[in-house]
XYZ file of C-alpha atoms in Angstrom:
121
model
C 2.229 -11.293 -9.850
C 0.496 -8.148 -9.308
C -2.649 -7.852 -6.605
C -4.747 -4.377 -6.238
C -7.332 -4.666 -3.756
C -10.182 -1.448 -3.791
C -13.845 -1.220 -2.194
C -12.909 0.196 0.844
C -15.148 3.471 1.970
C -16.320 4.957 5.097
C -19.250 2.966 6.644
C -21.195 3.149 9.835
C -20.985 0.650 12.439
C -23.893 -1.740 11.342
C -22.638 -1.623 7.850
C -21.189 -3.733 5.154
C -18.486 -3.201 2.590
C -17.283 -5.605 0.078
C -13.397 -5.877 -0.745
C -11.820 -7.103 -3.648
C -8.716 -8.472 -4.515
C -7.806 -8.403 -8.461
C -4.769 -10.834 -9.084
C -2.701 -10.486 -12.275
C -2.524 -14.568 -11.822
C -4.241 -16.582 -9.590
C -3.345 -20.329 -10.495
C -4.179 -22.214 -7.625
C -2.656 -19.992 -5.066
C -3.938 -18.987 -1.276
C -4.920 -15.355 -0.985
C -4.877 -13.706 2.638
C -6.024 -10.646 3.570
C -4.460 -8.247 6.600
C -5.238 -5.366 8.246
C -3.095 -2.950 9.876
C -5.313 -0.504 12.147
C -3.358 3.570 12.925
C -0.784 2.806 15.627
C -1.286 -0.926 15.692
C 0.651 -3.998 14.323
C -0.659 -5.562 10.872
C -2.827 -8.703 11.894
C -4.363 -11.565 9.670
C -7.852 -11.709 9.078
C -8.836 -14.838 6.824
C -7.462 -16.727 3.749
C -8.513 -19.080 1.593
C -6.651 -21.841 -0.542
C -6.743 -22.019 -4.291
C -6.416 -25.457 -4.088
C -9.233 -26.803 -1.960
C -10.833 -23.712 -1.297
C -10.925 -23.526 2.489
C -11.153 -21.183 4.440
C -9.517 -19.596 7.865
C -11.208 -16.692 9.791
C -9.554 -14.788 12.612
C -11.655 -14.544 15.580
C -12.171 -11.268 15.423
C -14.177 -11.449 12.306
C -15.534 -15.211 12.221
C -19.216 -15.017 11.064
C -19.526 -11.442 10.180
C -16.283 -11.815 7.096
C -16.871 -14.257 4.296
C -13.963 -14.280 1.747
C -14.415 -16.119 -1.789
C -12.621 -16.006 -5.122
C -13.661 -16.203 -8.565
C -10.616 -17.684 -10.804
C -11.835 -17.074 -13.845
C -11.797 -13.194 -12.736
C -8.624 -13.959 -10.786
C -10.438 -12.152 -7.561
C -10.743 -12.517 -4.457
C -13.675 -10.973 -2.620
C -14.195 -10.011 1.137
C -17.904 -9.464 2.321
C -17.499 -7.555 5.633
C -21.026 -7.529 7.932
C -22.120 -5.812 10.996
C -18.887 -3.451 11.014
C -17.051 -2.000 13.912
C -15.279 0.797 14.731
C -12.319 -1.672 15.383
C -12.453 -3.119 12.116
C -11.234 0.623 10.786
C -7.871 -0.391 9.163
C -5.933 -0.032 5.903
C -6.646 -3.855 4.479
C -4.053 -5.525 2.422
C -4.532 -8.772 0.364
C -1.267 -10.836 -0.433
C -0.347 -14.388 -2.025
C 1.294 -17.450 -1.670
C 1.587 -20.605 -2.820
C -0.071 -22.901 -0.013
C -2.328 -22.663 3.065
C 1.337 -23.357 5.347
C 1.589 -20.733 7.748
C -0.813 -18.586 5.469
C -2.063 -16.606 8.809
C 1.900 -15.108 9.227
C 2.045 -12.269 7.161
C 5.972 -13.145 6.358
C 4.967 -16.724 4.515
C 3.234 -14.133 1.906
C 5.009 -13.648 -1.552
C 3.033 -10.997 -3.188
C 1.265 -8.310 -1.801
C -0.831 -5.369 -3.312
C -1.581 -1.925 -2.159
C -4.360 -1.576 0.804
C -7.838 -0.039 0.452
C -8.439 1.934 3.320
C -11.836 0.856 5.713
C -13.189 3.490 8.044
C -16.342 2.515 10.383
C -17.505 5.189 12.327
C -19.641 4.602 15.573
């Protein structure tokens, strides 16, 4: 399985960006997506299951991220609102086969490349 996530960009604080996650294969697998910020550790920031199709926000970004995926595009999509500064960070989307543990960044399988986010104040 291959993921390549892309739509990151420099924003202002205020702003909006919309990630997306392209899978190679989707099937009915949960889709996370991290974020590691310079000089900080990689942290989780929401998933949601292929199965059911719920969803789990970090606090950090509960009602400002929405994350949805279209499977018949095999994508995953990230709508970021009313960006911070703090939310600056290289974001990664990854895979794995249930919601278990999906917030641990070692339960992930698959992982693609990160799309960098810059929000400047």
């Amino acid at each position: 399985v291959q993921l390549q996530a892309s739509g990151g960009g420099l924003v202002q604080a205020g702003g909006s960006l919309r990630l997306s996650c392209a899978a190679s294969a989707f099937s009915r697998n949960t889709v996370g997506w991290f974020r590691q910020a310079p000089g900080k550790e990689r942290e989780f920031v929401v998933y949601i299951s292929g199965r059911d199709g719920s969803t789990y926000y970090a606090d950090s970004v509960k009602g400002r991220f929405t994350i949805s995926r279209d499977n018949a595009k095999n994508t995953v999509y990230l709508q970021m609102n009313s960006l911070k500064p703090e939310d600056t960070a290289v974001y990664n989307c990854a895979m794995r086969a249930s919601t278990w543990g999906a917030t641990k960044e070692g339960n992930y399988d698959y992982w693609g490349q990160g799309t960098l986010v810059t929000v400047s104040s």
